mmCIF file with all atom_site columns, C-alpha atoms in Angstrom:
data_model
loop_
_atom_site.group_PDB
_atom_site.id
_atom_site.type_symbol
_atom_site.label_atom_id
_atom_site.label_alt_id
_atom_site.label_comp_id
_atom_site.label_asym_id
_atom_site.label_entity_id
_atom_site.label_seq_id
_atom_site.pdbx_PDB_ins_code
_atom_site.Cartn_x
_atom_site.Cartn_y
_atom_site.Cartn_z
_atom_site.occupancy
_atom_site.B_iso_or_equiv
_atom_site.pdbx_formal_charge
_atom_site.auth_seq_id
_atom_site.auth_comp_id
_atom_site.auth_asym_id
_atom_site.auth_atom_id
_atom_site.pdbx_PDB_model_num
ATOM 1   C CA . MET F 1 1   ? 158.626 209.131 217.759 1.00 0.00 ? 1   MET F CA 1
ATOM 2   C CA . LEU F 1 2   ? 158.984 207.518 214.325 1.00 0.00 ? 2   LEU F CA 1
ATOM 3   C CA . ASP F 1 3   ? 157.002 209.012 211.509 1.00 0.00 ? 3   ASP F CA 1
ATOM 4   C CA . ARG F 1 4   ? 154.600 206.907 209.395 1.00 0.00 ? 4   ARG F CA 1
ATOM 5   C CA . HIS F 1 5   ? 157.164 206.144 206.685 1.00 0.00 ? 5   HIS F CA 1
ATOM 6   C CA . ALA F 1 6   ? 159.698 204.913 209.219 1.00 0.00 ? 6   ALA F CA 1
ATOM 7   C CA . ARG F 1 7   ? 157.143 202.613 210.865 1.00 0.00 ? 7   ARG F CA 1
ATOM 8   C CA . GLU F 1 8   ? 156.087 201.128 207.540 1.00 0.00 ? 8   GLU F CA 1
ATOM 9   C CA . SER F 1 9   ? 159.726 200.425 206.653 1.00 0.00 ? 9   SER F CA 1
ATOM 10  C CA . LEU F 1 10  ? 160.108 198.374 209.843 1.00 0.00 ? 10  LEU F CA 1
ATOM 11  C CA . LEU F 1 11  ? 157.084 196.099 209.138 1.00 0.00 ? 11  LEU F CA 1
ATOM 12  C CA . PRO F 1 12  ? 157.848 192.725 207.460 1.00 0.00 ? 12  PRO F CA 1
ATOM 13  C CA . ASP F 1 13  ? 156.995 192.439 203.820 1.00 0.00 ? 13  ASP F CA 1
ATOM 14  C CA . ALA F 1 14  ? 153.777 190.494 202.982 1.00 0.00 ? 14  ALA F CA 1
ATOM 15  C CA . PRO F 1 15  ? 154.485 187.107 201.373 1.00 0.00 ? 15  PRO F CA 1
ATOM 16  C CA . ALA F 1 16  ? 154.457 187.413 197.651 1.00 0.00 ? 16  ALA F CA 1
ATOM 17  C CA . GLY F 1 17  ? 152.017 185.388 195.563 1.00 0.00 ? 17  GLY F CA 1
ATOM 18  C CA . ASP F 1 18  ? 149.290 184.784 198.201 1.00 0.00 ? 18  ASP F CA 1
ATOM 19  C CA . ASP F 1 19  ? 146.601 186.285 196.035 1.00 0.00 ? 19  ASP F CA 1
ATOM 20  C CA . GLY F 1 20  ? 147.990 184.590 192.964 1.00 0.00 ? 20  GLY F CA 1
ATOM 21  C CA . GLU F 1 21  ? 147.953 181.031 194.440 1.00 0.00 ? 21  GLU F CA 1
ATOM 22  C CA . GLY F 1 22  ? 144.539 181.117 196.112 1.00 0.00 ? 22  GLY F CA 1
ATOM 23  C CA . TRP F 1 23  ? 142.787 179.864 192.974 1.00 0.00 ? 23  TRP F CA 1
ATOM 24  C CA . LEU F 1 24  ? 145.192 176.903 192.805 1.00 0.00 ? 24  LEU F CA 1
ATOM 25  C CA . MET F 1 25  ? 144.177 175.618 196.244 1.00 0.00 ? 25  MET F CA 1
ATOM 26  C CA . SER F 1 26  ? 140.463 175.809 195.346 1.00 0.00 ? 26  SER F CA 1
ATOM 27  C CA . TYR F 1 27  ? 141.117 173.971 192.082 1.00 0.00 ? 27  TYR F CA 1
ATOM 28  C CA . LEU F 1 28  ? 142.975 171.159 193.883 1.00 0.00 ? 28  LEU F CA 1
ATOM 29  C CA . ASP F 1 29  ? 140.111 170.779 196.383 1.00 0.00 ? 29  ASP F CA 1
ATOM 30  C CA . VAL F 1 30  ? 137.557 170.412 193.585 1.00 0.00 ? 30  VAL F CA 1
ATOM 31  C CA . LEU F 1 31  ? 139.812 167.983 191.703 1.00 0.00 ? 31  LEU F CA 1
ATOM 32  C CA . THR F 1 32  ? 140.227 165.836 194.834 1.00 0.00 ? 32  THR F CA 1
ATOM 33  C CA . LEU F 1 33  ? 136.461 165.640 195.296 1.00 0.00 ? 33  LEU F CA 1
ATOM 34  C CA . LEU F 1 34  ? 135.944 164.648 191.649 1.00 0.00 ? 34  LEU F CA 1
ATOM 35  C CA . ILE F 1 35  ? 138.575 161.885 191.865 1.00 0.00 ? 35  ILE F CA 1
ATOM 36  C CA . THR F 1 36  ? 137.002 160.554 195.067 1.00 0.00 ? 36  THR F CA 1
ATOM 37  C CA . LEU F 1 37  ? 133.554 160.473 193.441 1.00 0.00 ? 37  LEU F CA 1
ATOM 38  C CA . PHE F 1 38  ? 134.960 158.755 190.337 1.00 0.00 ? 38  PHE F CA 1
ATOM 39  C CA . VAL F 1 39  ? 136.683 156.041 192.408 1.00 0.00 ? 39  VAL F CA 1
ATOM 40  C CA . LEU F 1 40  ? 133.487 155.471 194.415 1.00 0.00 ? 40  LEU F CA 1
ATOM 41  C CA . LEU F 1 41  ? 131.402 155.076 191.251 1.00 0.00 ? 41  LEU F CA 1
ATOM 42  C CA . LEU F 1 42  ? 133.936 152.621 189.815 1.00 0.00 ? 42  LEU F CA 1
ATOM 43  C CA . SER F 1 43  ? 133.849 150.597 193.029 1.00 0.00 ? 43  SER F CA 1
ATOM 44  C CA . LEU F 1 44  ? 130.047 150.436 193.020 1.00 0.00 ? 44  LEU F CA 1
ATOM 45  C CA . ALA F 1 45  ? 129.936 149.500 189.356 1.00 0.00 ? 45  ALA F CA 1
ATOM 46  C CA . GLY F 1 46  ? 132.639 146.844 189.851 1.00 0.00 ? 46  GLY F CA 1
ATOM 47  C CA . ASN F 1 47  ? 130.645 145.158 192.618 1.00 0.00 ? 47  ASN F CA 1
ATOM 48  C CA . GLY F 1 48  ? 127.635 144.967 190.338 1.00 0.00 ? 48  GLY F CA 1
ATOM 49  C CA . LEU F 1 49  ? 129.365 143.529 187.265 1.00 0.00 ? 49  LEU F CA 1
ATOM 50  C CA . ARG F 1 50  ? 128.537 140.057 186.141 1.00 0.00 ? 50  ARG F CA 1
ATOM 51  C CA . VAL F 1 51  ? 129.816 138.160 183.147 1.00 0.00 ? 51  VAL F CA 1
ATOM 52  C CA . ILE F 1 52  ? 127.302 136.507 180.886 1.00 0.00 ? 52  ILE F CA 1
ATOM 53  C CA . GLY F 1 53  ? 128.421 134.167 178.129 1.00 0.00 ? 53  GLY F CA 1
ATOM 54  C CA . SER F 1 54  ? 126.893 131.502 175.989 1.00 0.00 ? 54  SER F CA 1
ATOM 55  C CA . GLU F 1 55  ? 127.154 127.895 177.084 1.00 0.00 ? 55  GLU F CA 1
ATOM 56  C CA . HIS F 1 56  ? 129.180 127.130 173.992 1.00 0.00 ? 56  HIS F CA 1
ATOM 57  C CA . GLY F 1 57  ? 131.928 129.658 174.550 1.00 0.00 ? 57  GLY F CA 1
ATOM 58  C CA . GLY F 1 58  ? 130.280 132.737 173.040 1.00 0.00 ? 58  GLY F CA 1
ATOM 59  C CA . GLU F 1 59  ? 131.677 136.154 173.753 1.00 0.00 ? 59  GLU F CA 1
ATOM 60  C CA . ALA F 1 60  ? 131.098 137.327 177.317 1.00 0.00 ? 60  ALA F CA 1
ATOM 61  C CA . THR F 1 61  ? 129.322 140.638 177.910 1.00 0.00 ? 61  THR F CA 1
ATOM 62  C CA . ARG F 1 62  ? 129.309 142.772 181.027 1.00 0.00 ? 62  ARG F CA 1
ATOM 63  C CA . GLN F 1 63  ? 126.286 144.285 182.648 1.00 0.00 ? 63  GLN F CA 1
ATOM 64  C CA . VAL F 1 64  ? 125.919 146.482 185.687 1.00 0.00 ? 64  VAL F CA 1
ATOM 65  C CA . SER F 1 65  ? 123.384 145.219 188.182 1.00 0.00 ? 65  SER F CA 1
ATOM 66  C CA . PRO F 1 66  ? 120.412 147.503 188.980 1.00 0.00 ? 66  PRO F CA 1
ATOM 67  C CA . LEU F 1 67  ? 121.576 147.632 192.615 1.00 0.00 ? 67  LEU F CA 1
ATOM 68  C CA . ALA F 1 68  ? 124.953 149.124 191.656 1.00 0.00 ? 68  ALA F CA 1
ATOM 69  C CA . GLU F 1 69  ? 123.283 151.472 189.171 1.00 0.00 ? 69  GLU F CA 1
ATOM 70  C CA . SER F 1 70  ? 120.835 152.715 191.804 1.00 0.00 ? 70  SER F CA 1
ATOM 71  C CA . ALA F 1 71  ? 123.647 153.238 194.299 1.00 0.00 ? 71  ALA F CA 1
ATOM 72  C CA . ALA F 1 72  ? 125.673 155.185 191.742 1.00 0.00 ? 72  ALA F CA 1
ATOM 73  C CA . GLN F 1 73  ? 122.662 157.364 190.935 1.00 0.00 ? 73  GLN F CA 1
ATOM 74  C CA . ALA F 1 74  ? 122.104 157.964 194.627 1.00 0.00 ? 74  ALA F CA 1
ATOM 75  C CA . VAL F 1 75  ? 125.704 159.152 195.035 1.00 0.00 ? 75  VAL F CA 1
ATOM 76  C CA . ALA F 1 76  ? 125.461 161.346 191.946 1.00 0.00 ? 76  ALA F CA 1
ATOM 77  C CA . GLY F 1 77  ? 122.021 162.627 192.923 1.00 0.00 ? 77  GLY F CA 1
ATOM 78  C CA . GLY F 1 78  ? 120.595 161.760 189.520 1.00 0.00 ? 78  GLY F CA 1
ATOM 79  C CA . PRO F 1 79  ? 117.144 160.490 188.578 1.00 0.00 ? 79  PRO F CA 1
ATOM 80  C CA . GLY F 1 80  ? 116.161 157.110 189.910 1.00 0.00 ? 80  GLY F CA 1
ATOM 81  C CA . ALA F 1 81  ? 118.238 157.487 193.064 1.00 0.00 ? 81  ALA F CA 1
ATOM 82  C CA . MET F 1 82  ? 117.549 154.783 195.626 1.00 0.00 ? 82  MET F CA 1
ATOM 83  C CA . ALA F 1 83  ? 115.216 152.983 193.247 1.00 0.00 ? 83  ALA F CA 1
ATOM 84  C CA . GLY F 1 84  ? 113.023 150.301 194.763 1.00 0.00 ? 84  GLY F CA 1
ATOM 85  C CA . PRO F 1 85  ? 112.586 146.817 193.211 1.00 0.00 ? 85  PRO F CA 1
ATOM 86  C CA . THR F 1 86  ? 115.178 145.280 190.957 1.00 0.00 ? 86  THR F CA 1
ATOM 87  C CA . ALA F 1 87  ? 114.686 144.796 187.253 1.00 0.00 ? 87  ALA F CA 1
ATOM 88  C CA . PRO F 1 88  ? 112.430 141.943 186.100 1.00 0.00 ? 88  PRO F CA 1
ATOM 89  C CA . GLY F 1 89  ? 115.392 140.326 184.334 1.00 0.00 ? 89  GLY F CA 1
ATOM 90  C CA . LEU F 1 90  ? 116.886 139.334 187.692 1.00 0.00 ? 90  LEU F CA 1
ATOM 91  C CA . LYS F 1 91  ? 114.026 137.018 188.613 1.00 0.00 ? 91  LYS F CA 1
ATOM 92  C CA . PRO F 1 92  ? 115.026 133.344 188.911 1.00 0.00 ? 92  PRO F CA 1
ATOM 93  C CA . ARG F 1 93  ? 114.862 131.485 185.631 1.00 0.00 ? 93  ARG F CA 1
ATOM 94  C CA . GLN F 1 94  ? 113.136 128.562 187.343 1.00 0.00 ? 94  GLN F CA 1
ATOM 95  C CA . ASP F 1 95  ? 109.842 130.443 187.852 1.00 0.00 ? 95  ASP F CA 1
ATOM 96  C CA . GLY F 1 96  ? 108.058 128.434 185.172 1.00 0.00 ? 96  GLY F CA 1
ATOM 97  C CA . LEU F 1 97  ? 109.235 124.985 186.238 1.00 0.00 ? 97  LEU F CA 1
ATOM 98  C CA . GLN F 1 98  ? 106.942 124.267 189.162 1.00 0.00 ? 98  GLN F CA 1
ATOM 99  C CA . PRO F 1 99  ? 103.581 124.358 187.294 1.00 0.00 ? 99  PRO F CA 1
ATOM 100 C CA . ARG F 1 100 ? 104.530 121.601 184.866 1.00 0.00 ? 100 ARG F CA 1
ATOM 101 C CA . PHE F 1 101 ? 105.190 119.178 187.776 1.00 0.00 ? 101 PHE F CA 1
ATOM 102 C CA . ARG F 1 102 ? 102.146 119.963 189.899 1.00 0.00 ? 102 ARG F CA 1
ATOM 103 C CA . GLY F 1 103 ? 100.149 117.184 188.280 1.00 0.00 ? 103 GLY F CA 1
ATOM 104 C CA . LEU F 1 104 ? 102.952 114.661 188.715 1.00 0.00 ? 104 LEU F CA 1
ATOM 105 C CA . GLU F 1 105 ? 101.586 111.990 191.052 1.00 0.00 ? 105 GLU F CA 1
ATOM 106 C CA . ILE F 1 106 ? 103.965 109.056 191.387 1.00 0.00 ? 106 ILE F CA 1
ATOM 107 C CA . GLU F 1 107 ? 104.122 107.194 194.657 1.00 0.00 ? 107 GLU F CA 1
ATOM 108 C CA . GLY F 1 108 ? 107.440 107.772 196.391 1.00 0.00 ? 108 GLY F CA 1
ATOM 109 C CA . VAL F 1 109 ? 108.272 110.892 194.352 1.00 0.00 ? 109 VAL F CA 1
ATOM 110 C CA . SER F 1 110 ? 107.952 114.338 195.930 1.00 0.00 ? 110 SER F CA 1
ATOM 111 C CA . VAL F 1 111 ? 108.355 117.705 194.224 1.00 0.00 ? 111 VAL F CA 1
ATOM 112 C CA . ALA F 1 112 ? 110.111 120.620 195.920 1.00 0.00 ? 112 ALA F CA 1
ATOM 113 C CA . GLU F 1 113 ? 111.099 124.028 194.613 1.00 0.00 ? 113 GLU F CA 1
ATOM 114 C CA . GLY F 1 114 ? 114.210 125.831 195.839 1.00 0.00 ? 114 GLY F CA 1
ATOM 115 C CA . GLU F 1 115 ? 116.722 128.477 194.860 1.00 0.00 ? 115 GLU F CA 1
ATOM 116 C CA . ARG F 1 116 ? 118.562 126.092 192.544 1.00 0.00 ? 116 ARG F CA 1
ATOM 117 C CA . GLY F 1 117 ? 115.466 124.841 190.715 1.00 0.00 ? 117 GLY F CA 1
ATOM 118 C CA . VAL F 1 118 ? 112.849 122.104 191.048 1.00 0.00 ? 118 VAL F CA 1
ATOM 119 C CA . THR F 1 119 ? 113.816 118.867 192.807 1.00 0.00 ? 119 THR F CA 1
ATOM 120 C CA . LEU F 1 120 ? 112.170 115.494 192.244 1.00 0.00 ? 120 LEU F CA 1
ATOM 121 C CA . ARG F 1 121 ? 113.024 113.488 195.374 1.00 0.00 ? 121 ARG F CA 1
ATOM 122 C CA . ILE F 1 122 ? 112.859 109.670 195.428 1.00 0.00 ? 122 ILE F CA 1
ATOM 123 C CA . ASP F 1 123 ? 113.431 107.514 198.507 1.00 0.00 ? 123 ASP F CA 1
ATOM 124 C CA . ASP F 1 124 ? 116.357 105.199 197.822 1.00 0.00 ? 124 ASP F CA 1
ATOM 125 C CA . ASN F 1 125 ? 114.585 102.143 199.216 1.00 0.00 ? 125 ASN F CA 1
ATOM 126 C CA . LEU F 1 126 ? 112.212 102.421 196.254 1.00 0.00 ? 126 LEU F CA 1
ATOM 127 C CA . LEU F 1 127 ? 115.123 102.302 193.817 1.00 0.00 ? 127 LEU F CA 1
ATOM 128 C CA . PHE F 1 128 ? 117.818 100.119 195.371 1.00 0.00 ? 128 PHE F CA 1
ATOM 129 C CA . ALA F 1 129 ? 118.347 97.280  197.790 1.00 0.00 ? 129 ALA F CA 1
ATOM 130 C CA . SER F 1 130 ? 120.360 98.094  200.911 1.00 0.00 ? 130 SER F CA 1
ATOM 131 C CA . GLY F 1 131 ? 124.028 98.719  200.120 1.00 0.00 ? 131 GLY F CA 1
ATOM 132 C CA . GLN F 1 132 ? 123.501 98.171  196.374 1.00 0.00 ? 132 GLN F CA 1
ATOM 133 C CA . ALA F 1 133 ? 123.521 100.376 193.275 1.00 0.00 ? 133 ALA F CA 1
ATOM 134 C CA . GLU F 1 134 ? 121.480 98.225  190.868 1.00 0.00 ? 134 GLU F CA 1
ATOM 135 C CA . LEU F 1 135 ? 117.978 99.496  190.172 1.00 0.00 ? 135 LEU F CA 1
ATOM 136 C CA . THR F 1 136 ? 115.188 97.256  191.407 1.00 0.00 ? 136 THR F CA 1
ATOM 137 C CA . THR F 1 137 ? 112.214 96.381  189.217 1.00 0.00 ? 137 THR F CA 1
ATOM 138 C CA . GLY F 1 138 ? 110.072 98.784  191.217 1.00 0.00 ? 138 GLY F CA 1
ATOM 139 C CA . GLY F 1 139 ? 112.722 101.472 190.860 1.00 0.00 ? 139 GLY F CA 1
ATOM 140 C CA . ARG F 1 140 ? 112.692 101.130 187.092 1.00 0.00 ? 140 ARG F CA 1
ATOM 141 C CA . GLU F 1 141 ? 108.914 101.494 187.093 1.00 0.00 ? 141 GLU F CA 1
ATOM 142 C CA . ILE F 1 142 ? 109.148 104.721 189.091 1.00 0.00 ? 142 ILE F CA 1
ATOM 143 C CA . LEU F 1 143 ? 111.765 106.182 186.764 1.00 0.00 ? 143 LEU F CA 1
ATOM 144 C CA . ARG F 1 144 ? 109.811 105.074 183.714 1.00 0.00 ? 144 ARG F CA 1
ATOM 145 C CA . GLY F 1 145 ? 106.949 107.220 184.946 1.00 0.00 ? 145 GLY F CA 1
ATOM 146 C CA . LEU F 1 146 ? 109.270 110.257 184.913 1.00 0.00 ? 146 LEU F CA 1
ATOM 147 C CA . VAL F 1 147 ? 110.833 109.689 181.496 1.00 0.00 ? 147 VAL F CA 1
ATOM 148 C CA . ALA F 1 148 ? 108.182 111.461 179.412 1.00 0.00 ? 148 ALA F CA 1
ATOM 149 C CA . THR F 1 149 ? 108.304 114.550 181.608 1.00 0.00 ? 149 THR F CA 1
ATOM 150 C CA . LEU F 1 150 ? 112.105 114.654 181.688 1.00 0.00 ? 150 LEU F CA 1
ATOM 151 C CA . ALA F 1 151 ? 112.395 114.089 177.930 1.00 0.00 ? 151 ALA F CA 1
ATOM 152 C CA . ASP F 1 152 ? 110.148 117.088 177.261 1.00 0.00 ? 152 ASP F CA 1
ATOM 153 C CA . PHE F 1 153 ? 112.043 119.251 179.722 1.00 0.00 ? 153 PHE F CA 1
ATOM 154 C CA . ASP F 1 154 ? 114.619 121.339 177.854 1.00 0.00 ? 154 ASP F CA 1
ATOM 155 C CA . GLY F 1 155 ? 116.870 122.211 180.802 1.00 0.00 ? 155 GLY F CA 1
ATOM 156 C CA . GLN F 1 156 ? 119.590 120.425 182.751 1.00 0.00 ? 156 GLN F CA 1
ATOM 157 C CA . VAL F 1 157 ? 118.882 117.350 184.906 1.00 0.00 ? 157 VAL F CA 1
ATOM 158 C CA . SER F 1 158 ? 121.335 116.702 187.731 1.00 0.00 ? 158 SER F CA 1
ATOM 159 C CA . VAL F 1 159 ? 121.000 113.228 189.269 1.00 0.00 ? 159 VAL F CA 1
ATOM 160 C CA . GLU F 1 160 ? 122.235 113.471 192.865 1.00 0.00 ? 160 GLU F CA 1
ATOM 161 C CA . GLY F 1 161 ? 122.811 110.519 195.171 1.00 0.00 ? 161 GLY F CA 1
ATOM 162 C CA . HIS F 1 162 ? 122.651 110.847 198.972 1.00 0.00 ? 162 HIS F CA 1
ATOM 163 C CA . THR F 1 163 ? 123.245 108.426 201.847 1.00 0.00 ? 163 THR F CA 1
ATOM 164 C CA . ASP F 1 164 ? 122.960 108.436 205.628 1.00 0.00 ? 164 ASP F CA 1
ATOM 165 C CA . ASP F 1 165 ? 126.033 108.529 207.868 1.00 0.00 ? 165 ASP F CA 1
ATOM 166 C CA . MET F 1 166 ? 126.220 104.776 208.441 1.00 0.00 ? 166 MET F CA 1
ATOM 167 C CA . PRO F 1 167 ? 129.641 103.654 207.166 1.00 0.00 ? 167 PRO F CA 1
ATOM 168 C CA . ILE F 1 168 ? 130.027 101.126 204.370 1.00 0.00 ? 168 ILE F CA 1
ATOM 169 C CA . ALA F 1 169 ? 133.213 99.271  203.443 1.00 0.00 ? 169 ALA F CA 1
ATOM 170 C CA . THR F 1 170 ? 132.868 96.750  200.636 1.00 0.00 ? 170 THR F CA 1
ATOM 171 C CA . VAL F 1 171 ? 135.087 95.943  197.699 1.00 0.00 ? 171 VAL F CA 1
ATOM 172 C CA . ARG F 1 172 ? 132.818 97.845  195.333 1.00 0.00 ? 172 ARG F CA 1
ATOM 173 C CA . PHE F 1 173 ? 131.868 100.643 197.726 1.00 0.00 ? 173 PHE F CA 1
ATOM 174 C CA . PRO F 1 174 ? 134.712 101.495 200.119 1.00 0.00 ? 174 PRO F CA 1
ATOM 175 C CA . SER F 1 175 ? 132.694 104.447 201.430 1.00 0.00 ? 175 SER F CA 1
ATOM 176 C CA . ASN F 1 176 ? 129.414 106.281 201.028 1.00 0.00 ? 176 ASN F CA 1
ATOM 177 C CA . TRP F 1 177 ? 130.996 108.429 198.343 1.00 0.00 ? 177 TRP F CA 1
ATOM 178 C CA . GLU F 1 178 ? 131.227 105.490 195.967 1.00 0.00 ? 178 GLU F CA 1
ATOM 179 C CA . LEU F 1 179 ? 127.752 104.237 196.921 1.00 0.00 ? 179 LEU F CA 1
ATOM 180 C CA . SER F 1 180 ? 126.012 107.591 196.384 1.00 0.00 ? 180 SER F CA 1
ATOM 181 C CA . THR F 1 181 ? 127.847 108.190 193.111 1.00 0.00 ? 181 THR F CA 1
ATOM 182 C CA . GLY F 1 182 ? 127.144 104.648 191.868 1.00 0.00 ? 182 GLY F CA 1
ATOM 183 C CA . ARG F 1 183 ? 123.429 105.066 192.534 1.00 0.00 ? 183 ARG F CA 1
ATOM 184 C CA . ALA F 1 184 ? 123.331 108.435 190.762 1.00 0.00 ? 184 ALA F CA 1
ATOM 185 C CA . ILE F 1 185 ? 125.074 106.902 187.741 1.00 0.00 ? 185 ILE F CA 1
ATOM 186 C CA . ALA F 1 186 ? 122.654 103.958 187.693 1.00 0.00 ? 186 ALA F CA 1
ATOM 187 C CA . VAL F 1 187 ? 119.678 106.327 187.525 1.00 0.00 ? 187 VAL F CA 1
ATOM 188 C CA . LEU F 1 188 ? 121.370 108.465 184.873 1.00 0.00 ? 188 LEU F CA 1
ATOM 189 C CA . ARG F 1 189 ? 122.096 105.434 182.674 1.00 0.00 ? 189 ARG F CA 1
ATOM 190 C CA . TYR F 1 190 ? 118.515 104.228 182.891 1.00 0.00 ? 190 TYR F CA 1
ATOM 191 C CA . LEU F 1 191 ? 117.135 107.653 181.959 1.00 0.00 ? 191 LEU F CA 1
ATOM 192 C CA . ALA F 1 192 ? 119.536 107.819 179.015 1.00 0.00 ? 192 ALA F CA 1
ATOM 193 C CA . GLU F 1 193 ? 118.464 104.351 177.857 1.00 0.00 ? 193 GLU F CA 1
ATOM 194 C CA . GLN F 1 194 ? 114.844 105.545 177.933 1.00 0.00 ? 194 GLN F CA 1
ATOM 195 C CA . GLY F 1 195 ? 115.536 108.492 175.658 1.00 0.00 ? 195 GLY F CA 1
ATOM 196 C CA . VAL F 1 196 ? 116.467 111.420 177.902 1.00 0.00 ? 196 VAL F CA 1
ATOM 197 C CA . PRO F 1 197 ? 119.293 113.283 176.058 1.00 0.00 ? 197 PRO F CA 1
ATOM 198 C CA . THR F 1 198 ? 122.648 112.592 177.704 1.00 0.00 ? 198 THR F CA 1
ATOM 199 C CA . THR F 1 199 ? 123.801 116.135 176.936 1.00 0.00 ? 199 THR F CA 1
ATOM 200 C CA . ARG F 1 200 ? 121.383 117.351 179.606 1.00 0.00 ? 200 ARG F CA 1
ATOM 201 C CA . LEU F 1 201 ? 122.249 114.754 182.241 1.00 0.00 ? 201 LEU F CA 1
ATOM 202 C CA . ARG F 1 202 ? 124.937 114.620 184.918 1.00 0.00 ? 202 ARG F CA 1
ATOM 203 C CA . ALA F 1 203 ? 125.486 112.443 187.995 1.00 0.00 ? 203 ALA F CA 1
ATOM 204 C CA . ILE F 1 204 ? 126.783 113.600 191.393 1.00 0.00 ? 204 ILE F CA 1
ATOM 205 C CA . GLY F 1 205 ? 127.357 111.723 194.649 1.00 0.00 ? 205 GLY F CA 1
ATOM 206 C CA . TYR F 1 206 ? 127.162 113.666 197.913 1.00 0.00 ? 206 TYR F CA 1
ATOM 207 C CA . ALA F 1 207 ? 127.497 110.751 200.350 1.00 0.00 ? 207 ALA F CA 1
ATOM 208 C CA . ASP F 1 208 ? 126.148 111.914 203.744 1.00 0.00 ? 208 ASP F CA 1
ATOM 209 C CA . THR F 1 209 ? 127.181 115.571 203.408 1.00 0.00 ? 209 THR F CA 1
ATOM 210 C CA . ARG F 1 210 ? 123.695 116.980 202.688 1.00 0.00 ? 210 ARG F CA 1
ATOM 211 C CA . PRO F 1 211 ? 121.237 115.395 205.135 1.00 0.00 ? 211 PRO F CA 1
ATOM 212 C CA . LEU F 1 212 ? 117.577 116.383 205.229 1.00 0.00 ? 212 LEU F CA 1
ATOM 213 C CA . GLU F 1 213 ? 117.066 115.120 208.770 1.00 0.00 ? 213 GLU F CA 1
ATOM 214 C CA . SER F 1 214 ? 119.197 114.176 211.749 1.00 0.00 ? 214 SER F CA 1
ATOM 215 C CA . ASN F 1 215 ? 120.960 110.827 211.411 1.00 0.00 ? 215 ASN F CA 1
ATOM 216 C CA . ALA F 1 216 ? 120.341 110.162 215.110 1.00 0.00 ? 216 ALA F CA 1
ATOM 217 C CA . SER F 1 217 ? 117.101 108.274 214.376 1.00 0.00 ? 217 SER F CA 1
ATOM 218 C CA . ALA F 1 218 ? 116.128 105.511 211.979 1.00 0.00 ? 218 ALA F CA 1
ATOM 219 C CA . GLU F 1 219 ? 113.478 107.760 210.445 1.00 0.00 ? 219 GLU F CA 1
ATOM 220 C CA . GLY F 1 220 ? 116.020 110.529 209.854 1.00 0.00 ? 220 GLY F CA 1
ATOM 221 C CA . ARG F 1 221 ? 118.502 108.164 208.237 1.00 0.00 ? 221 ARG F CA 1
ATOM 222 C CA . ALA F 1 222 ? 115.767 106.790 205.980 1.00 0.00 ? 222 ALA F CA 1
ATOM 223 C CA . ALA F 1 223 ? 114.895 110.330 204.845 1.00 0.00 ? 223 ALA F CA 1
ATOM 224 C CA . ASN F 1 224 ? 118.541 111.075 204.095 1.00 0.00 ? 224 ASN F CA 1
ATOM 225 C CA . ARG F 1 225 ? 118.948 108.003 201.874 1.00 0.00 ? 225 ARG F CA 1
ATOM 226 C CA . ARG F 1 226 ? 117.576 109.333 198.614 1.00 0.00 ? 226 ARG F CA 1
ATOM 227 C CA . VAL F 1 227 ? 118.139 110.172 194.973 1.00 0.00 ? 227 VAL F CA 1
ATOM 228 C CA . GLU F 1 228 ? 117.210 113.648 193.765 1.00 0.00 ? 228 GLU F CA 1
ATOM 229 C CA . LEU F 1 229 ? 116.698 114.923 190.237 1.00 0.00 ? 229 LEU F CA 1
ATOM 230 C CA . LEU F 1 230 ? 117.485 118.634 190.197 1.00 0.00 ? 230 LEU F CA 1
ATOM 231 C CA . LEU F 1 231 ? 115.960 120.396 187.195 1.00 0.00 ? 231 LEU F CA 1
ATOM 232 C CA . THR F 1 232 ? 117.292 123.785 186.154 1.00 0.00 ? 232 THR F CA 1
ATOM 233 C CA . GLN F 1 233 ? 116.756 125.932 183.086 1.00 0.00 ? 233 GLN F CA 1
ATOM 234 C CA . GLY F 1 234 ? 119.614 127.014 180.870 1.00 0.00 ? 234 GLY F CA 1
#
């Protein structure tokens, strides 16, 4: 029988450096977790970035949205994690537009508020003859009633022309695109002549691409033929 020293000499040697490299593996695990957390925070912050610049080409600044900030705090476990409502600064800038138009009572003009701003909607038969883009006398009277309000408004006024889906093919208006744009321009020119600053006006023609009602009925087509004045702040 082998004595103790002989048996120990036959056993394989223990790998060298096991105790010395144990701290390195723990360090790498912690470093991996930190890098993962850093990348996650960058991703959350990147999704919440928005660029804000002046209308005249001022320097752009970056801000992190409250949603991204809350998510980052939730991941980090810091104060304010999973915060509730967003900051007041994110409320739509059109909040104050609706009250100034509540007392506006002009026959044929309706007021609607949406995500883009306040819309003054005018039936096109009050402004134009069928298939034409020259303002009627009655149409001028309607627009004249809006001039004072629009002149005092300090935001942007987008004049948008809309038609139904009935095709048109004339020399002047080969399609509804030209007709809707021509009508929007006619309204814009009249407003400019009456004193509304041209720097705040623009004209857009949508043809039949944005219907309010189905074009399957005469009533629906009549509702879709319209001119809208979209008012937005800023």
